Amino acid sequence: MPTSCDATLQSSNDTPVRVWHATSSSEVPGPVEAFCHQWLDESECERAERFRVMTSRNQHIVGRGMARHLLGGSEVPARSIEFHALQHGKPAVKSPPEIAQPFNIAHTDGLVLCGIGHTKHQLLGVDVERLERRTDPELATRYFSAPEIEYVHSFADARKRKSAFLRVWTLKEAFIKAIGTGLHTPLSDFAFENIDDDTPTIRMLDPRLESDQQWSFFSFYPRQTFIAAIAVATHPDDPRVSMQLSDFDEVVAQHA
């Protein structure tokens, strides 16, 4: 079953991908929003003000501010980092080059994730969903591959079937976010296997998705009512990928 709460899946020879989770308010901005807002540049502040829905505004502030703070660390001023958009809009570090490791942000009601890769990692994508969100597992028949549809429908209990659907959904979203195509890549063009494991595997059903990259996936519960997934691509000869999961709220508390 997927890893629960803060955890480390790592050995001494691994290259770690760090995943941080942060609280995001649905109404009045809280301490996490206040901490993250100070790191935004002018364009990000202007974009935040354009959001009419407070939930979306707070998610934007927390996601970008958290990414800046974590990428900059103690050596690079967070507000000096420049981002640019890749094809289909995926954000990436433009400068300074020494911190240009892959990163990705995901959010759902109440929680924001930020994944930051090792310098050896080529591609990275994350996704998160609230387990109690309103969704119909029958959407699997519309979007998933045949083996994944069979997996979701193997659960007779409605709650377990919904959880299975969200597990597959987050894995698929993490993969298409990693390759940077979003829903331009049909979700039925690839299939996940060993879905109940901490580290599922992928099978490309469309030959155009085949590459010499080595893919690693993690399915996990960042907090009790959320399920998430991360996808990381490396060169075949690179060390195995591991995951480190941390609570960004603790970072905020340390700076209070």
Short mmCIF file of C-alpha atoms in Angstrom, two decimals:
data_model
loop_
_atom_site.label_atom_id
_atom_site.label_comp_id
_atom_site.label_asym_id
_atom_site.label_seq_id
_atom_site.Cartn_x
_atom_site.Cartn_y
_atom_site.Cartn_z
CA MET A 1 0.00 0.00 0.00
CA PRO A 2 1.16 3.60 -0.56
CA THR A 3 3.40 5.20 2.04
CA SER A 4 1.62 7.19 4.74
CA CYS A 5 2.50 10.64 6.13
CA ASP A 6 6.11 11.85 6.48
CA ALA A 7 8.48 9.12 5.39
CA THR A 8 11.71 8.30 3.60
CA LEU A 9 12.09 5.58 0.98
CA GLN A 10 15.86 5.64 0.48
CA SER A 11 19.14 3.74 0.55
CA SER A 12 22.68 5.10 0.62
CA ASN A 13 23.17 4.93 -3.17
CA ASP A 14 19.87 6.55 -4.15
CA THR A 15 19.30 10.00 -5.65
CA PRO A 16 16.50 11.53 -3.56
CA VAL A 17 13.55 13.53 -4.79
CA ARG A 18 12.20 15.77 -2.04
CA VAL A 19 8.45 16.22 -1.70
CA TRP A 20 7.09 18.88 0.64
CA HIS A 21 3.44 19.29 1.65
CA ALA A 22 1.95 22.53 2.95
CA THR A 23 -1.42 23.63 4.29
CA SER A 24 -3.40 25.94 2.01
CA SER A 25 -6.34 27.92 3.38
CA SER A 26 -9.64 27.98 1.50
CA GLU A 27 -10.57 31.35 2.99
CA VAL A 28 -8.53 33.95 4.88
CA PRO A 29 -4.77 33.51 4.23
CA GLY A 30 -2.98 31.83 7.11
CA PRO A 31 0.65 31.71 8.30
CA VAL A 32 1.78 29.52 5.39
CA GLU A 33 0.41 32.01 2.85
CA ALA A 34 2.01 34.91 4.74
CA PHE A 35 5.39 33.16 4.79
CA CYS A 36 5.27 32.19 1.11
CA HIS A 37 3.99 35.54 -0.17
CA GLN A 38 7.22 37.30 0.80
CA TRP A 39 9.20 35.25 -1.75
CA LEU A 40 7.02 35.99 -4.79
CA ASP A 41 8.25 38.27 -7.56
CA GLU A 42 6.16 41.11 -8.95
CA SER A 43 4.52 39.10 -11.73
CA GLU A 44 3.51 36.33 -9.32
CA CYS A 45 2.02 38.86 -6.91
CA GLU A 46 0.05 40.41 -9.76
CA ARG A 47 -1.21 37.01 -10.85
CA ALA A 48 -2.26 36.20 -7.29
CA GLU A 49 -4.39 39.35 -7.20
CA ARG A 50 -6.17 38.32 -10.41
CA PHE A 51 -7.59 35.17 -8.80
CA ARG A 52 -11.18 35.84 -7.78
CA VAL A 53 -11.50 32.61 -5.79
CA MET A 54 -9.55 32.77 -2.53
CA THR A 55 -8.73 29.05 -2.60
CA SER A 56 -6.98 29.37 -5.98
CA ARG A 57 -5.16 32.53 -4.89
CA ASN A 58 -3.82 30.86 -1.76
CA GLN A 59 -2.75 27.74 -3.67
CA HIS A 60 -0.82 29.89 -6.15
CA ILE A 61 0.92 31.83 -3.37
CA VAL A 62 1.87 28.73 -1.39
CA GLY A 63 3.01 26.75 -4.44
CA ARG A 64 5.26 29.41 -5.95
CA GLY A 65 6.53 30.74 -2.63
CA MET A 66 7.35 27.27 -1.33
CA ALA A 67 9.17 26.37 -4.57
CA ARG A 68 11.24 29.55 -4.43
CA HIS A 69 12.18 29.08 -0.78
CA LEU A 70 13.18 25.44 -1.25
CA LEU A 71 15.03 25.91 -4.54
CA GLY A 72 17.00 28.88 -3.26
CA GLY A 73 17.93 27.33 0.06
CA SER A 74 20.49 29.29 2.04
CA GLU A 75 22.60 30.35 -0.95
CA VAL A 76 20.26 31.93 -3.53
CA PRO A 77 17.78 34.71 -2.63
CA ALA A 78 14.34 33.24 -3.30
CA ARG A 79 13.00 36.33 -5.06
CA SER A 80 15.96 36.41 -7.47
CA ILE A 81 15.06 33.07 -9.06
CA GLU A 82 13.72 33.36 -12.61
CA PHE A 83 11.25 30.85 -14.05
CA HIS A 84 10.21 30.26 -17.62
CA ALA A 85 7.47 28.16 -19.20
CA LEU A 86 8.29 25.09 -21.26
CA GLN A 87 6.05 23.82 -24.04
CA HIS A 88 2.46 23.45 -22.79
CA GLY A 89 3.25 25.79 -19.88
CA LYS A 90 5.23 23.60 -17.48
CA PRO A 91 7.36 25.89 -15.23
CA ALA A 92 11.13 25.42 -15.00
CA VAL A 93 14.07 27.30 -13.49
CA LYS A 94 15.67 29.73 -15.96
CA SER A 95 18.30 31.19 -13.64
CA PRO A 96 20.55 30.87 -11.77
CA PRO A 97 21.72 27.69 -13.54
CA GLU A 98 23.23 26.13 -10.41
CA ILE A 99 19.75 25.48 -8.97
CA ALA A 100 18.12 24.38 -12.22
CA GLN A 101 17.01 20.98 -10.97
CA PRO A 102 13.52 19.83 -12.02
CA PHE A 103 10.59 20.76 -9.81
CA ASN A 104 6.81 20.54 -9.95
CA ILE A 105 3.86 21.84 -7.96
CA ALA A 106 0.44 20.28 -7.36
CA HIS A 107 -2.52 21.37 -5.28
CA THR A 108 -5.97 20.39 -4.17
CA ASP A 109 -8.40 21.85 -1.67
CA GLY A 110 -6.42 22.29 1.56
CA LEU A 111 -2.98 21.06 0.46
CA VAL A 112 -0.11 22.05 -1.85
CA LEU A 113 2.79 19.78 -2.84
CA CYS A 114 6.19 20.77 -4.20
CA GLY A 115 8.54 18.13 -5.56
CA ILE A 116 12.21 19.01 -6.16
CA GLY A 117 14.47 16.60 -7.97
CA HIS A 118 18.15 15.73 -7.80
CA THR A 119 20.47 17.23 -10.43
CA LYS A 120 20.62 13.78 -12.10
CA HIS A 121 16.85 13.70 -12.56
CA GLN A 122 15.61 14.66 -16.03
CA LEU A 123 11.85 14.97 -15.60
CA LEU A 124 9.59 15.27 -12.56
CA GLY A 125 5.85 15.54 -12.00
CA VAL A 126 3.61 15.45 -8.92
CA ASP A 127 -0.12 15.29 -8.32
CA VAL A 128 -2.37 15.24 -5.26
CA GLU A 129 -6.08 14.75 -4.59
CA ARG A 130 -8.30 14.88 -1.53
CA LEU A 131 -9.65 11.39 -0.84
CA GLU A 132 -13.08 12.84 -0.03
CA ARG A 133 -13.39 14.85 -3.25
CA ARG A 134 -16.54 14.32 -5.28
CA THR A 135 -15.69 12.13 -8.24
CA ASP A 136 -17.15 9.20 -10.15
CA PRO A 137 -14.92 6.11 -10.43
CA GLU A 138 -16.84 5.22 -13.60
CA LEU A 139 -14.76 7.90 -15.31
CA ALA A 140 -12.11 5.18 -15.44
CA THR A 141 -13.94 3.62 -18.38
CA ARG A 142 -13.56 6.90 -20.28
CA TYR A 143 -9.96 7.80 -19.50
CA PHE A 144 -8.02 4.74 -18.29
CA SER A 145 -6.42 1.81 -20.08
CA ALA A 146 -8.07 -1.60 -19.96
CA PRO A 147 -5.85 -3.04 -17.16
CA GLU A 148 -6.46 0.04 -14.99
CA ILE A 149 -10.22 -0.12 -15.56
CA GLU A 150 -10.13 -3.74 -14.45
CA TYR A 151 -8.14 -2.76 -11.35
CA VAL A 152 -10.62 -0.04 -10.32
CA HIS A 153 -13.63 -2.29 -10.90
CA SER A 154 -12.05 -5.11 -8.87
CA PHE A 155 -13.16 -3.34 -5.68
CA ALA A 156 -16.77 -4.08 -4.74
CA ASP A 157 -16.80 -1.56 -1.89
CA ALA A 158 -17.64 1.92 -3.24
CA ARG A 159 -15.18 3.72 -0.96
CA LYS A 160 -12.29 1.42 -1.90
CA ARG A 161 -13.21 1.70 -5.58
CA LYS A 162 -13.07 5.49 -5.34
CA SER A 163 -9.68 5.33 -3.59
CA ALA A 164 -8.38 3.00 -6.30
CA PHE A 165 -9.58 5.41 -8.98
CA LEU A 166 -7.80 8.35 -7.31
CA ARG A 167 -4.61 6.31 -6.93
CA VAL A 168 -4.50 5.62 -10.66
CA TRP A 169 -5.58 9.18 -11.50
CA THR A 170 -2.77 10.78 -9.47
CA LEU A 171 -0.18 8.45 -11.00
CA LYS A 172 -1.36 9.32 -14.50
CA GLU A 173 -1.44 13.05 -13.77
CA ALA A 174 2.07 12.91 -12.30
CA PHE A 175 3.38 11.21 -15.45
CA ILE A 176 1.85 13.62 -17.97
CA LYS A 177 2.99 16.55 -15.83
CA ALA A 178 6.51 15.11 -15.79
CA ILE A 179 6.70 14.80 -19.58
CA GLY A 180 5.14 18.26 -19.84
CA THR A 181 2.29 17.45 -22.21
CA GLY A 182 -0.66 17.52 -19.83
CA LEU A 183 -3.85 16.12 -21.30
CA HIS A 184 -2.42 16.46 -24.81
CA THR A 185 -1.29 12.88 -24.06
CA PRO A 186 -4.36 10.60 -23.79
CA LEU A 187 -4.48 8.86 -20.42
CA SER A 188 -5.22 5.54 -22.12
CA ASP A 189 -1.88 5.61 -24.00
CA PHE A 190 -0.03 4.18 -20.98
CA ALA A 191 -0.91 1.79 -18.17
CA PHE A 192 0.24 1.43 -14.58
CA GLU A 193 0.98 -1.96 -13.10
CA ASN A 194 1.64 -3.09 -9.50
CA ILE A 195 -0.63 -0.20 -8.52
CA ASP A 196 -0.99 -1.28 -4.89
CA ASP A 197 2.79 -1.09 -4.34
CA ASP A 198 4.63 1.95 -2.97
CA THR A 199 6.50 2.06 -6.29
CA PRO A 200 4.18 1.19 -9.21
CA THR A 201 5.54 0.58 -12.71
CA ILE A 202 4.44 1.88 -16.11
CA ARG A 203 3.88 0.24 -19.50
CA MET A 204 3.74 2.42 -22.61
CA LEU A 205 0.84 1.40 -24.85
CA ASP A 206 1.65 4.06 -27.45
CA PRO A 207 5.11 3.45 -28.99
CA ARG A 208 5.60 7.21 -29.30
CA LEU A 209 5.94 7.38 -25.50
CA GLU A 210 8.82 4.89 -25.47
CA SER A 211 12.25 6.30 -24.61
CA ASP A 212 15.55 5.24 -23.07
CA GLN A 213 14.62 6.95 -19.82
CA GLN A 214 14.16 5.01 -16.61
CA TRP A 215 10.93 5.89 -14.79
CA SER A 216 10.33 5.75 -11.04
CA PHE A 217 6.92 6.27 -9.43
CA PHE A 218 5.78 6.68 -5.84
CA SER A 219 2.20 6.55 -4.59
CA PHE A 220 1.75 7.92 -1.07
CA TYR A 221 -0.48 9.65 1.48
CA PRO A 222 1.13 13.02 2.33
CA ARG A 223 -1.54 13.50 5.00
CA GLN A 224 -4.35 11.28 6.21
CA THR A 225 -7.09 12.56 3.90
CA PHE A 226 -4.97 13.00 0.76
CA ILE A 227 -3.40 10.72 -1.84
CA ALA A 228 -0.52 11.77 -4.08
CA ALA A 229 1.93 10.47 -6.66
CA ILE A 230 5.28 11.48 -8.07
CA ALA A 231 6.95 10.54 -11.36
CA VAL A 232 10.70 10.87 -11.97
CA ALA A 233 12.71 10.09 -15.12
CA THR A 234 16.46 9.41 -15.11
CA HIS A 235 19.11 7.95 -17.40
CA PRO A 236 19.13 4.13 -17.26
CA ASP A 237 22.64 4.08 -15.73
CA ASP A 238 21.85 6.58 -12.97
CA PRO A 239 21.31 5.48 -9.35
CA ARG A 240 17.87 4.44 -8.20
CA VAL A 241 15.47 7.23 -7.23
CA SER A 242 14.22 7.54 -3.66
CA MET A 243 11.65 9.84 -2.06
CA GLN A 244 11.88 12.08 1.01
CA LEU A 245 8.56 13.43 2.30
CA SER A 246 8.50 16.48 4.60
CA ASP A 247 6.01 18.89 6.16
CA PHE A 248 6.56 22.48 5.00
CA ASP A 249 4.33 23.77 7.82
CA GLU A 250 7.19 22.89 10.18
CA VAL A 251 9.54 25.13 8.17
CA VAL A 252 7.05 27.98 8.50
CA ALA A 253 6.75 27.40 12.26
CA GLN A 254 10.54 27.56 12.65
CA HIS A 255 10.56 31.03 11.08
CA ALA A 256 7.63 32.35 13.11
#
